[in-house]
mmCIF file of C-alpha atoms in Angstrom:
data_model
loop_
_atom_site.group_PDB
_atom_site.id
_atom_site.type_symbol
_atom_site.label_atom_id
_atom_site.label_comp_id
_atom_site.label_asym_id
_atom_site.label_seq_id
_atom_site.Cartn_x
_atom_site.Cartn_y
_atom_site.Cartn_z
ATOM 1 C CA UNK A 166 0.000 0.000 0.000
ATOM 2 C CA UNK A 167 1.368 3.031 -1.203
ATOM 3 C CA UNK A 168 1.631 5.802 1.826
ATOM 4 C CA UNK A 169 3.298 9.380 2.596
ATOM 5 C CA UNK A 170 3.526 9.668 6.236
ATOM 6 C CA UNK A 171 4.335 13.434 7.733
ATOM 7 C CA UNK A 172 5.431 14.392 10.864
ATOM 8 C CA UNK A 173 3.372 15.653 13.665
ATOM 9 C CA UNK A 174 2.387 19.217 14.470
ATOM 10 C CA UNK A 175 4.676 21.652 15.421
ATOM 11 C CA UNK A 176 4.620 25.033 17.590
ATOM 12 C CA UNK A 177 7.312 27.215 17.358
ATOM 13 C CA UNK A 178 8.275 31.067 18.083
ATOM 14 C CA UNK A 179 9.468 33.169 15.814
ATOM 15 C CA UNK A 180 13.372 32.987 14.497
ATOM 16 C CA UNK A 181 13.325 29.429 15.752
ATOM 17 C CA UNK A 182 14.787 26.186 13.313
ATOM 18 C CA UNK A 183 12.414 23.766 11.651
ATOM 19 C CA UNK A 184 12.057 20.708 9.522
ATOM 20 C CA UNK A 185 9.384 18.566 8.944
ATOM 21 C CA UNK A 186 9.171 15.248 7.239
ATOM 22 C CA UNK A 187 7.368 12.798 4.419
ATOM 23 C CA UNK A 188 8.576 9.546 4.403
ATOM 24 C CA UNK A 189 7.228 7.235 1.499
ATOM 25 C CA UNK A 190 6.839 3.458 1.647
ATOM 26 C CA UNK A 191 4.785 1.069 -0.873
ATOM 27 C CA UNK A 192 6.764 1.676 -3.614
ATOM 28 C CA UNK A 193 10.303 2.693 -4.852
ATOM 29 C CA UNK A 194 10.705 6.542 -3.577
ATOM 30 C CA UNK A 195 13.159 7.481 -6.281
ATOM 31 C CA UNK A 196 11.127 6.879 -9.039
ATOM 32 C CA UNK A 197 8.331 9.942 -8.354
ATOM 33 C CA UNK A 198 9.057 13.475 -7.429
ATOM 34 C CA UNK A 199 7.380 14.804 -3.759
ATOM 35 C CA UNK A 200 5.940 18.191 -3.913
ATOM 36 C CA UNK A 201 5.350 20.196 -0.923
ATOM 37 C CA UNK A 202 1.810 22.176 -0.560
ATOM 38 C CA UNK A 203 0.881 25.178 2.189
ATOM 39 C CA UNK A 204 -2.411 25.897 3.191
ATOM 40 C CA UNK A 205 -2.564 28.966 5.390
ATOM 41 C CA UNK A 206 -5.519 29.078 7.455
ATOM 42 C CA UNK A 207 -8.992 29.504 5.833
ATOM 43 C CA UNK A 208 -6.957 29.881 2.554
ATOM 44 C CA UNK A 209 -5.939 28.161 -0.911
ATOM 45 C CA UNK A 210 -3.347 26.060 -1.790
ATOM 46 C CA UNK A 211 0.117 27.125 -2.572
ATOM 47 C CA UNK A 212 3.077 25.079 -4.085
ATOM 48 C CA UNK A 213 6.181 25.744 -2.434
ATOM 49 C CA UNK A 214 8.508 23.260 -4.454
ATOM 50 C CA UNK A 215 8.872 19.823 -5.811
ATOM 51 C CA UNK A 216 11.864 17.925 -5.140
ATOM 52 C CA UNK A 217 13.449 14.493 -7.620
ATOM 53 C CA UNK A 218 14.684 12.279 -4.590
ATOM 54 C CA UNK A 219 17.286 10.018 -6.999
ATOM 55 C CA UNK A 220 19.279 13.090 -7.212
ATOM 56 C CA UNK A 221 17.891 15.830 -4.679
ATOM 57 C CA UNK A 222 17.630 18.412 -7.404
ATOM 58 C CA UNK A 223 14.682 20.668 -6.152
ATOM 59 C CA UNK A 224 12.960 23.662 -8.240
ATOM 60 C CA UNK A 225 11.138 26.445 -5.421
ATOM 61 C CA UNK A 226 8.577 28.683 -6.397
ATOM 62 C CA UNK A 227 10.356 32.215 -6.251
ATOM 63 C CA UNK A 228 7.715 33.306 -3.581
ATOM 64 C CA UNK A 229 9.418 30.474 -1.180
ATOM 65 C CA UNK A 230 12.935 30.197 -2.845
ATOM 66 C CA UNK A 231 15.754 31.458 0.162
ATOM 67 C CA UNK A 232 13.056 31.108 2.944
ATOM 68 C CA UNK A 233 12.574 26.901 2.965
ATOM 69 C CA UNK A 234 14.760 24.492 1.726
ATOM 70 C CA UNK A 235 13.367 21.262 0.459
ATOM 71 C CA UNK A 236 15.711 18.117 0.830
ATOM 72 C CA UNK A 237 15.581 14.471 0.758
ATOM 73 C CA UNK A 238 17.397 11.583 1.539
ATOM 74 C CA UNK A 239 16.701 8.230 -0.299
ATOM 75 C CA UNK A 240 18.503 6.074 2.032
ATOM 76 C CA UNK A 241 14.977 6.378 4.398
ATOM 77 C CA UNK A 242 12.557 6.882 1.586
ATOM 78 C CA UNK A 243 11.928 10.937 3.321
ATOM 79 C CA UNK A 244 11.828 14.276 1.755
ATOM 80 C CA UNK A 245 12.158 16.706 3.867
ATOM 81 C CA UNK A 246 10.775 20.906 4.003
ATOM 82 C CA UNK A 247 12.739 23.040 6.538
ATOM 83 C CA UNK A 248 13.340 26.611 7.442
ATOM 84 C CA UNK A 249 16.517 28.309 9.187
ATOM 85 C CA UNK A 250 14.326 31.309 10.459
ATOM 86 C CA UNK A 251 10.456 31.140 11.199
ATOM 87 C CA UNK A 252 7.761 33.975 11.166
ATOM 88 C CA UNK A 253 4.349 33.957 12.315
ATOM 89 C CA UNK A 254 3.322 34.095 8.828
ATOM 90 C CA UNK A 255 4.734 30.613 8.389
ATOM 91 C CA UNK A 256 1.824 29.639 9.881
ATOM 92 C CA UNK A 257 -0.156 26.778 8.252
ATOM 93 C CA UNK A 258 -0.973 23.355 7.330
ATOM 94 C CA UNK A 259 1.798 21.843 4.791
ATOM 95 C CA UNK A 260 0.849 19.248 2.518
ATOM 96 C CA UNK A 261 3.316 17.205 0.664
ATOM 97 C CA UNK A 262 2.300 14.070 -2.539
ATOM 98 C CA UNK A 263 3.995 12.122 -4.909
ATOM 99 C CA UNK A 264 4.493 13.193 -8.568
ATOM 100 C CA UNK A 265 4.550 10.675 -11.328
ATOM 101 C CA UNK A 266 7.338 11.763 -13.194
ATOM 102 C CA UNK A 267 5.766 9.324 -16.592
ATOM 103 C CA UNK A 268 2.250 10.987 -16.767
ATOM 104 C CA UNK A 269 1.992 14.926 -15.942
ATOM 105 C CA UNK A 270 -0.247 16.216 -13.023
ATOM 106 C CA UNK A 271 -0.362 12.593 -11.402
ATOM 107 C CA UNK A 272 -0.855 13.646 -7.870
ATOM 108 C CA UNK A 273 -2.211 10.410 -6.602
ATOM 109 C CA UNK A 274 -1.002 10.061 -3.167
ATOM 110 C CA UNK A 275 -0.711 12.944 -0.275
ATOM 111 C CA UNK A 276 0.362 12.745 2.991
ATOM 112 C CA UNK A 277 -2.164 13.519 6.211
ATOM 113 C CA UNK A 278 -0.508 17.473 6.534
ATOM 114 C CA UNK A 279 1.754 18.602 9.321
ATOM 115 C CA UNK A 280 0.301 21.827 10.800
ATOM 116 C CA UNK A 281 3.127 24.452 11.507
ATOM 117 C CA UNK A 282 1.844 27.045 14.281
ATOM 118 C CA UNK A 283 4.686 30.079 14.844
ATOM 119 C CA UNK A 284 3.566 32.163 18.021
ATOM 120 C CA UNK A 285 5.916 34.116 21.003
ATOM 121 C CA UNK B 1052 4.357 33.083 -13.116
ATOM 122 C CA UNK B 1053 1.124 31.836 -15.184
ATOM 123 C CA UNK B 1054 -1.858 32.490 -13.132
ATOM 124 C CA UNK B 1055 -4.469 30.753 -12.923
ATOM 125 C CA UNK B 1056 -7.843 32.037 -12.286
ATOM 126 C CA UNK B 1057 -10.772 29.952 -10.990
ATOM 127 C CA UNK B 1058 -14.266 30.664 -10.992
ATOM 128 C CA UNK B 1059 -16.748 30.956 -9.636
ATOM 129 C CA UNK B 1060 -15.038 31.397 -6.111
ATOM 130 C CA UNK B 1061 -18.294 29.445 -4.537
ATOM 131 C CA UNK B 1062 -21.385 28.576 -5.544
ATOM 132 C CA UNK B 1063 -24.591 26.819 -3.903
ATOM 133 C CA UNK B 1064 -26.187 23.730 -5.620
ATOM 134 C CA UNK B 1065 -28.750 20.766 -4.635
ATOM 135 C CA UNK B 1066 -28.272 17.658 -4.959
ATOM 136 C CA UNK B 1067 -28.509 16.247 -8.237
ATOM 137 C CA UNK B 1068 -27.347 19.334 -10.177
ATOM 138 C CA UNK B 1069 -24.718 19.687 -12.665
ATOM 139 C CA UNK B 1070 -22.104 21.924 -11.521
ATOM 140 C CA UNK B 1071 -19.571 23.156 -13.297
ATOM 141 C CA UNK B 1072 -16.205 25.391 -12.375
ATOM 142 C CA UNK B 1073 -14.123 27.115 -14.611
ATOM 143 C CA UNK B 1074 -10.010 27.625 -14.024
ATOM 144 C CA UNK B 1075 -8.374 30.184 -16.975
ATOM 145 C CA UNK B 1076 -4.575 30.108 -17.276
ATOM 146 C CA UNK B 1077 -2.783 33.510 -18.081
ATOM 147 C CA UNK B 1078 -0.746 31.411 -21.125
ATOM 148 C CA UNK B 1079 -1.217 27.817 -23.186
ATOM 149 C CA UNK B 1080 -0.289 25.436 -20.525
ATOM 150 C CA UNK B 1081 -1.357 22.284 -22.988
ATOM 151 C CA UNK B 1082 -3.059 19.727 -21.102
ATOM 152 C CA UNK B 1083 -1.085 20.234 -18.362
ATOM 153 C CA UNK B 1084 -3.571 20.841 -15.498
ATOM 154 C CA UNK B 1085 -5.118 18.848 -12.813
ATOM 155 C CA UNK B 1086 -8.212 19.138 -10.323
ATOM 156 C CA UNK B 1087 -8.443 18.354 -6.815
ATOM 157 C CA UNK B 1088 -11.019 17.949 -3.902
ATOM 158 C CA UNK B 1089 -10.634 19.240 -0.719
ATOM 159 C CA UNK B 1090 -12.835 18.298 2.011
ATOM 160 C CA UNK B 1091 -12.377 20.557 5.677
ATOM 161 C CA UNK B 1092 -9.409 19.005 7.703
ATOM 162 C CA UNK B 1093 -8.480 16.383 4.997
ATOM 163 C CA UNK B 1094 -5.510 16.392 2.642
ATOM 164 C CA UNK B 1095 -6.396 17.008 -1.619
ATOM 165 C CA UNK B 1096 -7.442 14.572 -3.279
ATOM 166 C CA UNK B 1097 -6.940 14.124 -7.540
ATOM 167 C CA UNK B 1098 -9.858 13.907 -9.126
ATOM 168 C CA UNK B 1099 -8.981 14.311 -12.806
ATOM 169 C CA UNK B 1100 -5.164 14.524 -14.662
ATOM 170 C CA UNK B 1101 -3.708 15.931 -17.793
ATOM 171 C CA UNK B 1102 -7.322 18.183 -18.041
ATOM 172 C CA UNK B 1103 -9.264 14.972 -18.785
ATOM 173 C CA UNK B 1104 -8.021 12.200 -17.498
ATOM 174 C CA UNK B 1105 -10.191 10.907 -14.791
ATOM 175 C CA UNK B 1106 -8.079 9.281 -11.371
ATOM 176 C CA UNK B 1107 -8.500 5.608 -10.865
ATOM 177 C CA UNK B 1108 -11.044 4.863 -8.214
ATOM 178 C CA UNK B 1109 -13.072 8.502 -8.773
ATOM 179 C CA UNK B 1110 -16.326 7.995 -9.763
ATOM 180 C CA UNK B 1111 -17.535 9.074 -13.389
ATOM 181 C CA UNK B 1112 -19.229 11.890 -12.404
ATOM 182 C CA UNK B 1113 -16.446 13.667 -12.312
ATOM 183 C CA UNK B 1114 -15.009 14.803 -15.695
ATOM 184 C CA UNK B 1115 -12.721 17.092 -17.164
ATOM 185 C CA UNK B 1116 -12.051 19.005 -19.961
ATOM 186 C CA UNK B 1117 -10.136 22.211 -22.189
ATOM 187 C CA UNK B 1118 -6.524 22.686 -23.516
ATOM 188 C CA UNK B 1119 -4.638 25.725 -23.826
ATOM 189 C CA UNK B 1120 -5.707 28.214 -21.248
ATOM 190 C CA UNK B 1121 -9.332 27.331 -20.340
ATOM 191 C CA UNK B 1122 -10.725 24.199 -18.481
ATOM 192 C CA UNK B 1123 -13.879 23.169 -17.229
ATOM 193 C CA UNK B 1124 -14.302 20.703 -14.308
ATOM 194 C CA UNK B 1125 -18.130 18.964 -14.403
ATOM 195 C CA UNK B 1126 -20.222 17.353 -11.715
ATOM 196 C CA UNK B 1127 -23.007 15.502 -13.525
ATOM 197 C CA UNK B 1128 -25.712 14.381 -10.670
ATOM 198 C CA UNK B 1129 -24.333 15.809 -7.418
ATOM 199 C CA UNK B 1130 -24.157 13.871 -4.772
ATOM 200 C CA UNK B 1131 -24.174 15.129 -1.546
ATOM 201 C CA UNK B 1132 -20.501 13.741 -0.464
ATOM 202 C CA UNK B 1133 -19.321 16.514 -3.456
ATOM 203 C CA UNK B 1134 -19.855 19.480 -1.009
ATOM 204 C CA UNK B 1135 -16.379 20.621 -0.954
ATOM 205 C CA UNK B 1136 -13.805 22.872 -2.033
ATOM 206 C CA UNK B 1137 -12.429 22.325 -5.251
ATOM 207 C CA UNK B 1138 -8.551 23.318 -6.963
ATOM 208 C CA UNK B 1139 -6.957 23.625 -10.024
ATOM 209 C CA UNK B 1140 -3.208 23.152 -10.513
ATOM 210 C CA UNK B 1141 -0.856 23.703 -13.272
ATOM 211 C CA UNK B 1142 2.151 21.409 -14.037
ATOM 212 C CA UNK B 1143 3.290 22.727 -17.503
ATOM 213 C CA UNK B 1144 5.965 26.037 -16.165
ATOM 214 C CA UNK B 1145 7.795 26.546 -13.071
ATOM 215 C CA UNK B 1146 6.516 27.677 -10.629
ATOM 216 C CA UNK B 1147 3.773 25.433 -10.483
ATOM 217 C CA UNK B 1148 0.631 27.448 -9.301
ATOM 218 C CA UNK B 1149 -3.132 26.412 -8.562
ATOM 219 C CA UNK B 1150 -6.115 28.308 -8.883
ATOM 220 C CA UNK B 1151 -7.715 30.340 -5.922
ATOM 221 C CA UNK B 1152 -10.143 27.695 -5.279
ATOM 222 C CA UNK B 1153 -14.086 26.616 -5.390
ATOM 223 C CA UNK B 1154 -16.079 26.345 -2.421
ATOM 224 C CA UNK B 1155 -19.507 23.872 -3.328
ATOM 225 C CA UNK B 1156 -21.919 24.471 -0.437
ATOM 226 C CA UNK B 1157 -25.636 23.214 -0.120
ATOM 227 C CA UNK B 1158 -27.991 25.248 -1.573
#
């Protein structure tokens, strides 16, 4: 059974480190990109990135580029979205799925969301 | 960035209706678009691929269709689990970008 399992909520305070998690299992990771979704509260969706975990090349949207980094690292089957600085604004439910590189807009598996909340 | 633009923003419908929602890219992005479902508290869920291709396991009441910069996503027969919000996402240009969304409510 194909799954994307995320890490649990976090609350942090502003300027703090994060990194959440989506670790794949069912099928081989490497073959299908993982894109990573926010959702700010009461709001629409917003790709941040997508990521190719058999070589860790990532493309950002330039709205997200130098604030998150998106990693991965194929030896645990997890991609990985993290920020060096947060701001309240970072604020939100983050979504990531699995791309099929061989037939365009094949979202077909999500994980459950990790909600990010960024408070003093 | 190509934006897309989704209408309408919501709309209200009974059961049984045909509904249809409308997403407009600001260039030709092919076929290159998909549609999800959102329902409150739950992760997106693909309903239809490359504009027309409909996800295995979602029921055929549920279709898609356009190329270039307009596309149409069509409820025939609403049922009333298909109150939701719905989004449209292009895949043809980086960055990737998704409409503004479609709230379905009960009329």
């Amino acid at each position: 059974e194909v799954q994307l399992v995320q890490s649990g909520a976090e609350m942090k305070k502003p300027g703090e480190s994060l990194r959440i998690s989506c670790k794949g299992s069912g099928y081989s990771f490497t073959n299908y990109w993982i894109i990573w979704v926010r959702q700010m509260p009461g709001k629409g969706l917003e790709w941040l990135g997508r990521i190719d975990p058999s070589d860790s090349f990532a493309n950002y949207s330039p709205s997200f580029r130098g604030h998150v980094t998106i990693s991965s690292d194929k030896s645990i089957d997890t991609a990985f979205l993290q920020w060096s600085s947060l701001k309240a604004s970072d604020t939100a439910m983050y979504y990531c799925a699995r791309y099929d590189i061989g037939k365009a807009g094949l979202f077909d598996f999500w994980g459950q969301g990790t909600l990010v909340t960024v408070s003093s | 960035a190509i934006q897309m633009t989704q209408s309408p923003s919501s709309l209200s419908a009974s059961v049984g209706d045909r509904v249809t929602i409308s997403c407009r890219a600001s260039q030709d992005i092919r076929d290159d678009l998909a549609w999800f479902q959102q329902k409150p508290g739950k992760a997106p869920k693909l309903l239809i691929y490359a504009a027309s291709s409909l996800q295995s396991g979602v029921p055929s009441r549920f279709s898609g269709s356009g190329s270039g910069t307009d596309f149409t996503l069509t409820i025939t027969g609403l049922q009333p689990e298909d109150f939701a919000t719905y989004h449209c996402l292009q895949d043809y240009d980086y960055p990737w970008t998704f409409g503004q969304g479609t709230q379905v409510e009960i009329q």
